XYZ file of C-alpha atoms in Angstrom:
717
model
C -0.047 -0.087 -0.021
C 2.691 2.309 0.862
C 4.469 1.687 -2.354
C 1.435 2.519 -4.398
C 1.018 5.988 -2.549
C 4.641 6.637 -3.288
C 4.153 6.030 -6.930
C 1.262 8.388 -7.042
C 3.432 11.109 -5.709
C 5.790 10.556 -8.687
C 3.210 10.992 -11.326
C 4.019 14.269 -13.141
C 1.714 17.285 -12.455
C 0.301 17.790 -16.125
C -0.733 14.099 -16.012
C -2.534 14.507 -12.739
C -4.276 17.537 -14.090
C -5.398 15.634 -17.369
C -6.646 12.746 -15.231
C -8.870 15.127 -13.174
C -10.122 17.427 -16.108
C -11.113 14.687 -18.653
C -13.594 12.990 -16.411
C -14.995 16.417 -15.699
C -15.306 17.226 -19.315
C -16.836 13.925 -20.173
C -19.251 14.191 -17.374
C -20.424 17.754 -18.475
C -20.801 16.482 -22.065
C -22.596 13.435 -20.922
C -25.029 15.571 -18.742
C -25.778 17.835 -21.707
C -26.430 14.854 -23.866
C -28.586 13.332 -21.306
C -30.635 16.481 -20.998
C -31.041 17.006 -24.801
C -32.137 13.376 -25.101
C -34.291 13.116 -22.163
C -38.157 12.768 -22.417
C -38.760 15.613 -20.077
C -36.832 18.002 -22.256
C -38.546 16.905 -25.402
C -42.156 17.126 -23.863
C -41.321 20.627 -22.547
C -40.306 21.790 -26.182
C -43.515 20.202 -27.433
C -45.550 22.271 -24.800
C -43.825 25.392 -26.018
C -44.582 24.621 -29.681
C -48.134 23.707 -28.889
C -48.812 27.039 -27.081
C -47.176 28.961 -30.007
C -49.389 27.116 -32.498
C -52.359 27.849 -30.463
C -51.413 31.619 -30.570
C -50.781 31.480 -34.302
C -54.095 29.851 -34.806
C -56.195 32.125 -32.830
C -54.365 35.346 -33.718
C -54.386 36.080 -37.433
C -50.975 36.281 -38.786
C -49.101 38.822 -41.132
C -51.653 41.680 -40.546
C -50.782 45.458 -40.594
C -49.605 46.841 -37.242
C -52.652 48.993 -37.019
C -54.818 45.948 -36.904
C -53.198 44.680 -33.732
C -53.046 48.015 -32.272
C -56.838 48.517 -32.613
C -57.385 45.121 -31.169
C -54.976 45.154 -28.167
C -54.028 48.646 -27.693
C -50.690 50.302 -27.744
C -49.285 48.826 -24.468
C -50.182 45.144 -25.158
C -49.274 45.531 -28.759
C -45.731 46.611 -27.837
C -45.475 43.587 -25.503
C -46.690 41.115 -28.045
C -44.374 42.717 -30.833
C -41.330 41.862 -28.662
C -42.107 38.180 -29.250
C -43.271 38.619 -32.789
C -46.757 37.125 -32.363
C -47.878 38.654 -35.689
C -45.376 36.184 -37.449
C -44.945 33.707 -34.715
C -43.900 30.729 -36.899
C -40.905 32.679 -38.345
C -39.614 34.094 -34.928
C -36.099 33.364 -33.974
C -37.423 31.676 -30.794
C -39.852 29.440 -32.394
C -37.285 28.302 -34.988
C -34.783 27.726 -32.071
C -37.272 25.616 -30.289
C -38.013 23.527 -33.451
C -34.223 23.025 -33.876
C -33.780 21.903 -30.350
C -36.744 19.369 -30.759
C -35.109 17.952 -33.783
C -31.781 17.717 -31.878
C -33.433 16.189 -28.867
C -35.447 13.626 -30.693
C -32.453 12.845 -32.838
C -30.365 11.969 -29.867
C -33.092 9.776 -28.421
C -33.183 7.953 -31.673
C -29.399 7.601 -31.834
C -29.299 6.238 -28.325
C -32.262 3.931 -28.417
C -32.955 2.825 -32.011
C -29.838 0.460 -32.208
C -30.989 -1.222 -29.043
C -34.597 -1.652 -30.129
C -33.457 -3.010 -33.539
C -31.129 -5.428 -31.847
C -33.879 -6.519 -29.296
C -36.234 -6.943 -32.311
C -33.856 -9.424 -34.096
C -32.798 -11.222 -30.842
C -34.658 -14.316 -29.764
C -33.151 -14.251 -26.267
C -32.433 -17.914 -26.588
C -29.850 -17.889 -23.788
C -32.413 -17.643 -21.043
C -31.775 -20.181 -18.156
C -34.315 -22.785 -16.878
C -34.307 -21.135 -13.500
C -35.218 -17.712 -14.998
C -38.477 -18.893 -16.187
C -39.627 -19.497 -12.676
C -39.404 -15.712 -12.127
C -42.152 -14.944 -14.746
C -45.650 -14.560 -13.440
C -47.234 -16.147 -16.609
C -45.661 -19.581 -16.642
C -46.480 -23.348 -16.687
C -44.543 -26.440 -15.613
C -46.184 -29.735 -16.509
C -45.533 -33.430 -17.386
C -46.809 -33.845 -20.843
C -47.215 -37.532 -20.808
C -45.604 -37.582 -24.339
C -42.276 -38.332 -25.647
C -39.969 -35.425 -26.128
C -40.305 -35.749 -29.831
C -44.062 -35.508 -29.627
C -44.026 -32.802 -27.260
C -41.681 -30.649 -29.420
C -43.782 -31.352 -32.528
C -46.813 -30.232 -30.577
C -45.260 -27.132 -29.425
C -44.056 -26.267 -32.903
C -47.400 -26.855 -34.341
C -49.101 -24.287 -31.949
C -46.411 -21.680 -32.252
C -46.702 -21.931 -36.061
C -50.508 -21.695 -35.818
C -50.245 -18.657 -33.718
C -47.807 -16.881 -36.025
C -44.776 -17.022 -33.860
C -41.203 -17.079 -35.258
C -39.032 -19.765 -33.399
C -35.446 -20.469 -32.805
C -34.329 -23.777 -31.228
C -31.354 -24.506 -28.983
C -30.652 -28.142 -27.941
C -28.225 -29.296 -25.293
C -27.713 -32.240 -23.099
C -30.527 -31.241 -20.881
C -33.232 -30.769 -23.279
C -34.364 -28.404 -26.184
C -35.289 -24.642 -25.742
C -37.737 -23.173 -28.257
C -37.548 -19.304 -28.061
C -40.437 -17.707 -29.888
C -41.634 -14.210 -30.635
C -44.152 -12.249 -32.657
C -45.214 -8.526 -32.907
C -41.573 -7.321 -32.844
C -42.571 -4.592 -35.324
C -44.203 -2.905 -32.251
C -40.659 -1.439 -31.573
C -40.708 -0.021 -35.111
C -43.640 2.163 -33.947
C -41.521 4.121 -31.534
C -38.752 4.550 -34.190
C -41.131 5.609 -36.822
C -43.005 8.058 -34.575
C -39.751 9.662 -33.309
C -38.353 9.626 -36.863
C -41.553 11.308 -38.021
C -41.114 14.033 -35.533
C -37.672 14.760 -36.814
C -38.460 14.600 -40.449
C -41.606 16.904 -40.068
C -39.638 19.465 -38.131
C -36.876 19.406 -40.580
C -39.230 19.816 -43.466
C -40.982 22.703 -41.595
C -37.707 24.248 -40.973
C -36.915 24.174 -44.593
C -40.119 25.568 -45.636
C -39.987 28.308 -43.093
C -38.106 31.547 -43.607
C -35.046 30.082 -41.862
C -32.875 29.381 -44.950
C -33.442 32.945 -46.100
C -32.984 34.456 -42.688
C -29.713 32.681 -42.306
C -28.288 34.439 -45.457
C -29.599 37.723 -43.942
C -28.129 37.018 -40.493
C -24.784 35.981 -42.016
C -24.660 39.398 -43.791
C -24.704 38.312 -47.374
C -28.190 39.956 -47.988
C -29.464 43.609 -47.615
C -33.059 44.855 -47.944
C -34.017 46.741 -51.233
C -33.068 50.406 -50.530
C -35.692 52.962 -50.447
C -34.045 54.741 -53.500
C -34.772 51.810 -55.732
C -37.669 52.579 -57.999
C -37.174 49.909 -60.758
C -35.970 46.290 -60.808
C -32.682 47.473 -62.462
C -32.034 49.730 -59.344
C -32.070 46.827 -57.040
C -28.404 45.883 -55.941
C -27.213 42.206 -55.958
C -27.122 42.185 -52.239
C -30.981 42.597 -52.168
C -31.549 39.661 -54.702
C -32.032 35.923 -53.937
C -31.072 33.780 -56.764
C -33.280 31.528 -58.635
C -31.628 28.614 -57.045
C -32.754 29.653 -53.653
C -33.651 26.392 -51.875
C -36.762 27.760 -50.236
C -38.995 30.937 -50.401
C -42.515 32.277 -50.484
C -43.118 35.558 -52.227
C -45.633 37.503 -54.302
C -45.440 38.354 -57.929
C -47.490 41.268 -59.038
C -48.255 41.671 -62.761
C -50.656 44.109 -64.484
C -52.549 42.939 -67.639
C -50.211 42.941 -70.647
C -47.125 43.123 -68.611
C -44.434 40.413 -67.491
C -42.469 39.669 -64.631
C -39.705 37.348 -63.502
C -39.144 38.437 -59.978
C -41.163 38.305 -56.754
C -41.106 40.216 -53.351
C -40.037 38.525 -50.324
C -40.914 40.408 -46.873
C -38.164 39.382 -44.385
C -37.184 40.753 -41.167
C -39.029 44.044 -41.656
C -37.490 44.567 -45.091
C -38.295 43.578 -48.781
C -35.999 41.638 -50.972
C -36.130 40.527 -54.606
C -36.457 36.791 -55.449
C -35.425 35.988 -58.887
C -37.387 33.332 -60.901
C -36.142 30.917 -63.617
C -39.117 31.743 -65.953
C -40.958 34.864 -67.266
C -44.694 35.254 -66.519
C -46.886 37.514 -68.796
C -50.451 38.206 -67.741
C -52.572 38.067 -70.847
C -55.811 38.490 -69.072
C -57.300 38.567 -65.643
C -60.612 36.767 -65.702
C -63.614 37.735 -63.447
C -66.888 36.132 -64.100
C -70.053 37.395 -62.611
C -73.614 36.073 -61.837
C -76.233 37.615 -64.164
C -78.876 37.830 -61.449
C -77.000 40.168 -59.047
C -73.597 41.047 -60.702
C -71.696 39.144 -58.103
C -68.406 37.473 -59.066
C -68.273 33.739 -59.153
C -64.732 33.129 -60.596
C -61.401 34.813 -61.011
C -58.316 33.519 -62.667
C -55.131 34.576 -64.463
C -54.483 33.586 -68.149
C -50.676 33.803 -68.243
C -47.769 32.810 -70.621
C -44.830 31.056 -69.038
C -41.596 31.181 -70.782
C -38.600 29.022 -69.290
C -35.613 31.249 -69.314
C -33.205 28.103 -69.643
C -34.847 26.177 -72.353
C -37.022 28.897 -74.041
C -40.042 26.735 -73.785
C -43.214 28.560 -73.821
C -46.688 27.416 -72.324
C -50.043 29.126 -71.895
C -51.613 28.279 -68.589
C -54.633 29.360 -66.601
C -53.901 29.833 -62.983
C -56.918 29.936 -60.414
C -57.843 29.099 -57.027
C -57.035 25.406 -56.341
C -55.354 25.189 -59.689
C -51.768 26.107 -59.342
C -48.972 25.793 -61.882
C -45.556 24.229 -61.215
C -42.147 24.508 -62.926
C -38.610 23.978 -61.679
C -39.974 23.010 -58.306
C -41.731 26.427 -58.013
C -45.536 26.523 -57.582
C -47.628 29.539 -58.735
C -50.799 30.128 -56.752
C -53.472 32.440 -57.440
C -53.193 34.577 -54.240
C -54.978 37.820 -54.725
C -55.402 40.711 -57.186
C -55.442 44.657 -57.275
C -55.715 47.584 -59.743
C -53.189 47.472 -62.329
C -53.244 51.094 -63.314
C -56.801 51.584 -64.487
C -57.374 54.759 -66.550
C -60.135 57.022 -65.020
C -61.915 60.104 -66.054
C -63.609 62.134 -63.344
C -65.717 65.182 -63.134
C -64.819 67.774 -60.310
C -67.544 69.692 -58.585
C -66.690 72.842 -56.531
C -67.993 72.781 -52.837
C -66.712 76.319 -51.960
C -68.111 79.658 -53.269
C -71.161 80.351 -55.238
C -69.907 78.530 -58.343
C -71.180 75.006 -59.500
C -69.593 74.660 -62.922
C -67.930 71.168 -63.265
C -64.598 70.471 -64.717
C -62.916 67.342 -66.157
C -59.815 65.502 -64.835
C -58.261 62.345 -66.263
C -55.400 60.004 -64.885
C -54.464 56.538 -64.110
C -54.402 54.817 -60.700
C -51.050 55.278 -59.040
C -50.275 58.499 -60.986
C -50.678 62.160 -59.715
C -52.191 65.167 -61.475
C -52.460 68.751 -60.483
C -55.646 70.947 -60.211
C -56.079 74.483 -59.292
C -59.153 76.105 -57.730
C -60.212 79.542 -56.515
C -61.025 79.824 -52.895
C -61.944 83.154 -51.290
C -60.688 85.015 -54.475
C -57.207 83.138 -54.186
C -55.908 80.301 -56.336
C -54.949 77.350 -54.632
C -53.033 74.338 -56.060
C -53.668 70.678 -55.213
C -52.321 67.402 -56.298
C -54.639 64.571 -56.969
C -53.321 61.111 -56.476
C -55.644 58.252 -57.798
C -55.087 55.377 -55.216
C -57.582 52.828 -56.300
C -60.357 52.017 -58.599
C -62.904 49.150 -58.056
C -65.436 48.084 -60.722
C -67.739 46.432 -58.060
C -68.574 47.220 -54.549
C -70.615 44.560 -52.649
C -72.476 45.878 -49.717
C -75.054 44.774 -47.420
C -77.721 47.486 -47.831
C -79.931 46.115 -45.162
C -77.361 47.280 -42.431
C -78.535 49.876 -40.034
C -76.146 52.384 -41.383
C -74.948 51.277 -44.838
C -73.776 54.749 -45.906
C -71.084 54.392 -43.225
C -69.703 51.232 -44.633
C -66.063 51.123 -45.077
C -64.778 50.615 -48.569
C -63.326 47.235 -49.032
C -60.518 46.086 -51.412
C -61.730 44.442 -54.647
C -60.615 41.125 -53.183
C -62.689 41.495 -50.096
C -65.608 42.249 -52.238
C -65.033 39.010 -54.167
C -64.552 37.015 -50.968
C -67.677 38.421 -49.566
C -69.845 36.812 -52.030
C -67.934 33.697 -52.823
C -66.420 30.623 -50.906
C -66.496 30.346 -47.238
C -67.235 34.085 -46.650
C -70.677 33.744 -48.336
C -73.502 33.240 -45.910
C -77.150 32.474 -46.042
C -77.949 36.379 -46.103
C -76.217 36.746 -49.465
C -79.637 38.095 -50.853
C -79.021 41.234 -48.931
C -75.754 41.872 -50.633
C -75.859 44.107 -53.644
C -73.203 45.437 -56.106
C -73.495 49.228 -55.785
C -71.298 49.933 -58.730
C -67.716 51.359 -59.330
C -65.805 53.636 -57.029
C -62.661 55.672 -57.218
C -60.227 56.405 -54.269
C -57.974 59.450 -54.473
C -55.715 61.516 -52.200
C -55.936 65.291 -52.247
C -52.709 67.062 -51.116
C -52.583 70.794 -50.832
C -49.573 73.189 -51.261
C -48.765 72.623 -47.437
C -48.244 68.983 -48.165
C -51.319 68.116 -46.098
C -53.103 64.997 -47.540
C -56.678 63.601 -47.058
C -57.982 60.345 -48.604
C -61.438 60.357 -50.308
C -63.507 57.476 -51.656
C -66.472 58.265 -53.961
C -69.003 56.050 -55.625
C -69.951 56.520 -59.280
C -73.603 55.661 -59.119
C -76.418 56.462 -56.756
C -77.388 54.062 -54.084
C -80.885 53.497 -52.715
C -80.860 54.175 -48.952
C -84.132 54.477 -47.101
C -86.125 54.692 -50.292
C -84.011 57.595 -51.824
C -81.201 57.494 -54.333
C -78.043 59.153 -52.887
C -74.396 59.574 -53.910
C -71.883 58.453 -51.316
C -68.676 60.578 -50.904
C -66.375 59.502 -48.320
C -63.426 61.085 -46.470
C -60.779 59.840 -44.181
C -59.313 62.360 -42.011
C -55.671 62.148 -40.693
C -55.625 59.957 -37.810
C -58.955 58.232 -38.488
C -59.010 54.608 -39.458
C -62.506 54.688 -41.031
C -64.174 56.754 -43.899
C -66.975 58.991 -43.060
C -69.641 59.394 -45.705
C -71.696 62.383 -46.923
C -75.098 61.439 -48.611
C -75.725 63.748 -51.551
C -79.324 63.162 -52.909
C -79.669 62.482 -56.740
C -82.022 64.483 -58.787
C -84.660 63.230 -61.253
C -81.634 62.739 -63.824
C -79.623 60.700 -61.302
C -77.037 63.496 -61.078
C -75.824 65.882 -58.464
C -76.590 68.940 -60.568
C -79.565 70.209 -58.637
C -78.103 69.677 -55.400
C -74.855 71.617 -56.314
C -77.066 74.350 -57.647
C -78.825 74.592 -54.348
C -75.356 74.369 -52.324
C -74.074 77.338 -54.609
C -77.276 79.187 -53.921
C -76.698 78.933 -50.239
C -73.180 80.633 -50.690
C -74.695 83.525 -52.813
C -75.424 86.405 -50.652
C -77.817 87.922 -53.206
C -79.766 84.692 -53.487
C -79.950 84.197 -49.783
C -81.516 87.824 -49.550
C -83.943 87.155 -52.432
C -84.966 83.797 -50.810
C -85.447 85.541 -47.415
C -87.623 88.196 -48.928
C -89.774 85.658 -50.889
C -90.411 83.970 -47.615
C -91.261 87.060 -45.774
C -93.676 88.063 -48.418
C -95.562 84.781 -48.023
C -95.513 85.076 -44.216
C -99.144 85.828 -43.000
C -98.259 86.863 -39.523
C -98.942 90.507 -39.369
C -97.549 90.859 -35.870
C -94.040 90.532 -36.999
C -92.290 93.131 -39.229
C -91.373 91.706 -42.563
C -88.071 93.342 -42.434
C -87.232 91.575 -39.144
C -88.295 88.331 -40.856
C -86.187 89.165 -43.856
C -83.165 89.785 -41.544
C -83.689 86.631 -39.427
C -84.188 84.399 -42.384
C -81.233 85.812 -44.138
C -79.136 85.311 -41.005
C -80.347 81.710 -40.557
C -79.424 80.865 -44.341
C -75.916 82.706 -43.958
C -75.110 80.975 -40.691
C -76.255 77.492 -42.007
C -74.255 77.946 -45.250
C -71.082 78.547 -43.168
C -71.357 75.978 -40.466
C -74.500 73.816 -41.055
C -77.008 72.994 -38.331
C -74.273 73.337 -35.604
C -73.694 76.817 -36.736
C -77.396 77.741 -35.724
C -76.680 76.462 -32.137
C -73.431 78.141 -31.765
C -74.870 81.501 -33.203
C -77.679 81.390 -30.737
C -75.301 80.258 -27.824
C -73.038 83.300 -28.743
C -69.703 81.477 -29.004
C -66.865 83.839 -29.407
C -69.188 86.799 -28.208
C -69.005 88.613 -24.993
C -71.635 87.856 -22.395
C -73.313 91.226 -22.658
C -73.911 90.842 -26.282
C -75.312 87.250 -26.139
C -79.024 86.359 -26.390
C -80.482 85.929 -22.895
C -80.330 82.382 -21.638
C -84.197 82.024 -21.305
C -84.680 83.263 -25.005
C -82.096 80.924 -26.643
C -84.290 77.807 -27.097
C -87.152 79.992 -28.597
C -84.552 81.812 -30.918
C -83.067 78.349 -32.064
C -86.572 77.305 -32.929
C -87.394 80.361 -34.803
C -84.145 80.310 -36.845
C -84.546 76.706 -37.681
C -88.100 77.402 -38.956
C -87.068 80.371 -40.985
C -84.242 78.329 -42.339
C -86.525 75.640 -43.499
C -88.978 77.804 -45.185
C -86.520 80.251 -46.716
C -84.571 77.294 -48.055
C -87.500 76.140 -49.953
C -87.663 79.513 -51.540
C -83.928 79.132 -52.199
C -84.290 75.922 -53.937
C -87.078 77.329 -56.261
C -84.776 80.153 -57.084
C -82.054 77.812 -58.041
C -84.325 75.707 -60.223
C -85.559 78.829 -61.870
C -82.072 79.742 -62.819
C -81.649 76.294 -64.251
C -84.961 76.725 -66.206
C -86.923 74.276 -64.006
C -90.413 74.574 -62.661
C -90.774 75.415 -58.950
C -91.508 72.657 -56.522
C -94.860 72.436 -54.916
C -95.211 69.834 -52.192
C -98.444 68.460 -53.318
C -99.404 65.495 -55.439
C -98.104 61.884 -55.700
C -94.437 63.040 -55.703
C -94.760 65.237 -52.563
C -93.261 62.706 -50.241
C -90.332 62.076 -52.501
C -89.695 65.724 -52.805
C -89.809 66.227 -49.089
C -87.104 63.447 -48.696
C -84.995 64.958 -51.250
C -85.231 68.456 -49.590
C -84.389 66.845 -46.191
C -81.406 65.005 -47.395
C -80.181 68.040 -49.273
C -80.209 70.203 -45.946
C -78.472 67.429 -44.228
C -75.759 67.160 -47.131
C -75.194 71.041 -46.943
C -74.804 70.875 -43.231
C -72.310 67.882 -43.482
C -70.384 69.565 -46.287
C -69.651 72.529 -43.969
C -67.049 70.195 -42.452
C -65.935 68.680 -45.717
C -62.127 69.060 -45.739
C -61.819 69.944 -49.403
C -63.273 72.645 -51.609
C -64.153 70.154 -54.285
C -65.043 66.399 -54.803
C -64.536 64.089 -57.836
C -67.101 61.746 -59.267
C -66.189 58.967 -61.533
C -67.361 59.536 -65.077
C -65.633 56.980 -67.311
C -62.980 54.312 -66.856
C -60.796 51.630 -68.488
C -60.180 48.935 -65.957
C -56.835 47.274 -66.123
C -56.499 44.483 -63.612
C -53.309 43.118 -61.958
C -52.994 39.698 -60.464
C -50.840 38.710 -57.430
C -49.424 35.228 -57.735
C -47.830 33.578 -54.788
C -44.453 31.897 -55.961
C -43.463 29.104 -53.547
C -40.631 26.614 -53.493
C -41.069 24.213 -50.546
C -38.571 21.281 -50.732
C -39.819 20.463 -47.219
C -43.366 19.662 -48.359
C -42.545 16.107 -49.393
C -40.603 15.492 -46.169
C -43.629 16.688 -44.179
C -45.992 14.303 -46.130
C -43.615 11.469 -45.763
C -43.249 12.214 -42.042
C -46.940 12.277 -41.587
C -47.309 8.907 -43.198
C -44.449 7.611 -41.083
C -46.272 8.917 -37.954
C -49.369 7.188 -38.828
C -47.520 4.014 -39.402
C -45.737 4.480 -36.064
C -48.793 5.274 -34.145
C -50.596 2.157 -35.733
C -47.820 -0.151 -34.834
C -47.545 1.064 -31.190
C -51.199 0.738 -30.584
C -52.212 -2.219 -32.752
C -49.145 -4.484 -32.879
C -48.572 -6.296 -29.686
C -45.293 -8.078 -28.896
C -45.265 -11.515 -27.452
C -42.205 -13.677 -26.352
C -42.485 -17.425 -25.276
C -39.765 -19.692 -23.980
C -40.490 -23.424 -23.850
C -38.149 -26.011 -22.364
C -38.882 -29.518 -23.298
C -36.815 -32.095 -21.327
C -37.067 -35.872 -21.540
C -38.259 -37.751 -18.357
C -36.911 -40.733 -16.528
C -38.224 -42.967 -19.450
C -38.722 -42.204 -23.133
C -42.559 -42.153 -22.652
C -42.770 -39.010 -20.655
C -41.309 -35.512 -20.970
C -41.546 -32.280 -18.865
C -42.427 -28.915 -20.361
C -41.662 -25.386 -18.600
C -42.773 -22.486 -20.442
C -43.158 -18.674 -19.679
C -44.878 -15.955 -21.740
C -44.197 -12.142 -21.401
C -44.903 -8.964 -23.166
C -44.131 -5.160 -22.817
C -47.750 -4.430 -21.864
C -49.752 -7.230 -20.134
C -53.110 -6.433 -21.370
C -56.336 -8.300 -21.395
C -55.524 -9.658 -24.866
C -52.127 -10.958 -23.476
C -53.902 -12.693 -20.609
C -56.553 -14.223 -22.836
C -53.584 -15.532 -25.064
C -51.738 -17.093 -22.188
C -54.899 -18.713 -21.022
C -55.314 -20.231 -24.514
C -51.606 -21.322 -24.358
C -51.890 -22.784 -20.787
C -55.288 -24.463 -21.705
C -53.925 -26.095 -24.970
C -51.166 -27.891 -23.002
C -52.582 -28.551 -19.690
C -56.248 -28.998 -20.385
C -58.152 -28.214 -17.218
C -55.051 -28.347 -15.075
C -53.740 -25.281 -13.316
C -50.095 -24.314 -13.823
């Protein structure tokens, strides 16, 4: 002992250091592998993936930031945005969890699959006779047959029950090791392999391959200065050999494209395609009964850039096109630069003469108007044109309906979005959206419909505005005249802004007033004042005028007289406005309106809507509005170009998972060991047998009882 201790002291220091550090390193590595390959770790990862998948299913993905802000508020949106819930399946932490799950399951397979395969092939024929006594399901009997007869009987039963058998004979007797259902172990291997394959396929089809190129610094987003494809630098382009991508290809009718746009990490990149796509025609078919769309598709010409092969294809929903491993789906569509001609109507001053303006969607044009005696320049940008607008006119306030995209109109009446109340939906015709920018660079968006809409039994034109900071459009209803135009209303509006016309209308009303207790000059003064205030600020202006906003307390109407004064001014406004309308009609060469006869109710509704519209226009943020006159519709399609090499892996993994689950649940393993030993004489033999299974179910117990009964009859083991 002393000599051994002395030898230890003679070991060099560096050898002692290595002898200590190596086990520590191996222990640390073994613990890490043990953790990654443990069931607990894999289940934890699966729980995170399940929670993330639930969030991604409940919360609509890839929506604008404003959608989530409206839904959750600024605080919670800021919290959720830290975790990227809007694109949860492509966040770094979700992809990292998927990667760890692949590693964990792979380690589990590497560690256990060889053992399982070896156990499947093994008959365990080296089991000892004494070991059989430890099994709970066993028999030990004297057969009353010779050894050869007993062996023949055993072989016959095992063959009939489908067991594979291996025999081993020695001096003491013969051992028959039998097994069946060993494929049950393949179920575990298949199921775990399926998880690995599906996860790898999902990672390949995710944005991970592209994000890796971005993170490694080889790719940069398209700069803001790039206006054309030729301006995009090479660093912002993904080659046509990119292994995995999902991007959008936008093509207007008559144009071609060979690139798609990828939205990654808050930037946009150009994806090159190995073929050219020309949109010959975008097809939209409508139902004859109500004008609703029933089909949309893209007729395209595909030219292979490598071989020059040309093919004409029709791409529509559920009918994609595939070439070079890239699949083109009909994703959506939008305006492709439709040419529009609009009529501008002034809303300021006492003029009502219209003017014409032409342009194309996406283009800008200038317009000059005179406001308060001064010329003012505006820039008109035509944002969008829609040939159809499908609305539910039975809604409580359809005039306040928000303009939808052309695609939303389509989806509202087709597919799963169509409901049982489709009869209430109506196509209310074309519309144009434009932005009006003044010389101070202040922009406001407008949305106006071309045709009148029947609301509350009256035809009205809807002109919408979206003020800065508003998320919704507000609509003014302008009543249509007998010719389905806005001419009569605009003439009446212009009359409200004409001082001479207001005075003439007030005088005409005073002449018809039969109340001799009131001086006609006072009536003229009050009626003219009511018309003037209403023209400037609508119904709200009457209340402000009587309340004395901006006037010293001493000059205000006494508080006890304010309500009667409001009532008088509104009455004078109503009757003098009737005279004002007739004066405007007289200037236009039309007969005066008399509220009698069969059309009296319709005329009363028109007059009421006109007053409401004039009041609303007092807050209209532009001195003009544009109504669509003619158009040439040019449609653009949006095709989704997808290369997903992991798709087949996911399909294969799913099939493998089904096979694995089937194997685990419906294939039961059985093992039987039978020792047959000769007795004292050749007329008798002894049989010792034991049966076991991984899961001792009721089926296993029934099979053992059949086995026991077959060899023992009514005897108990």
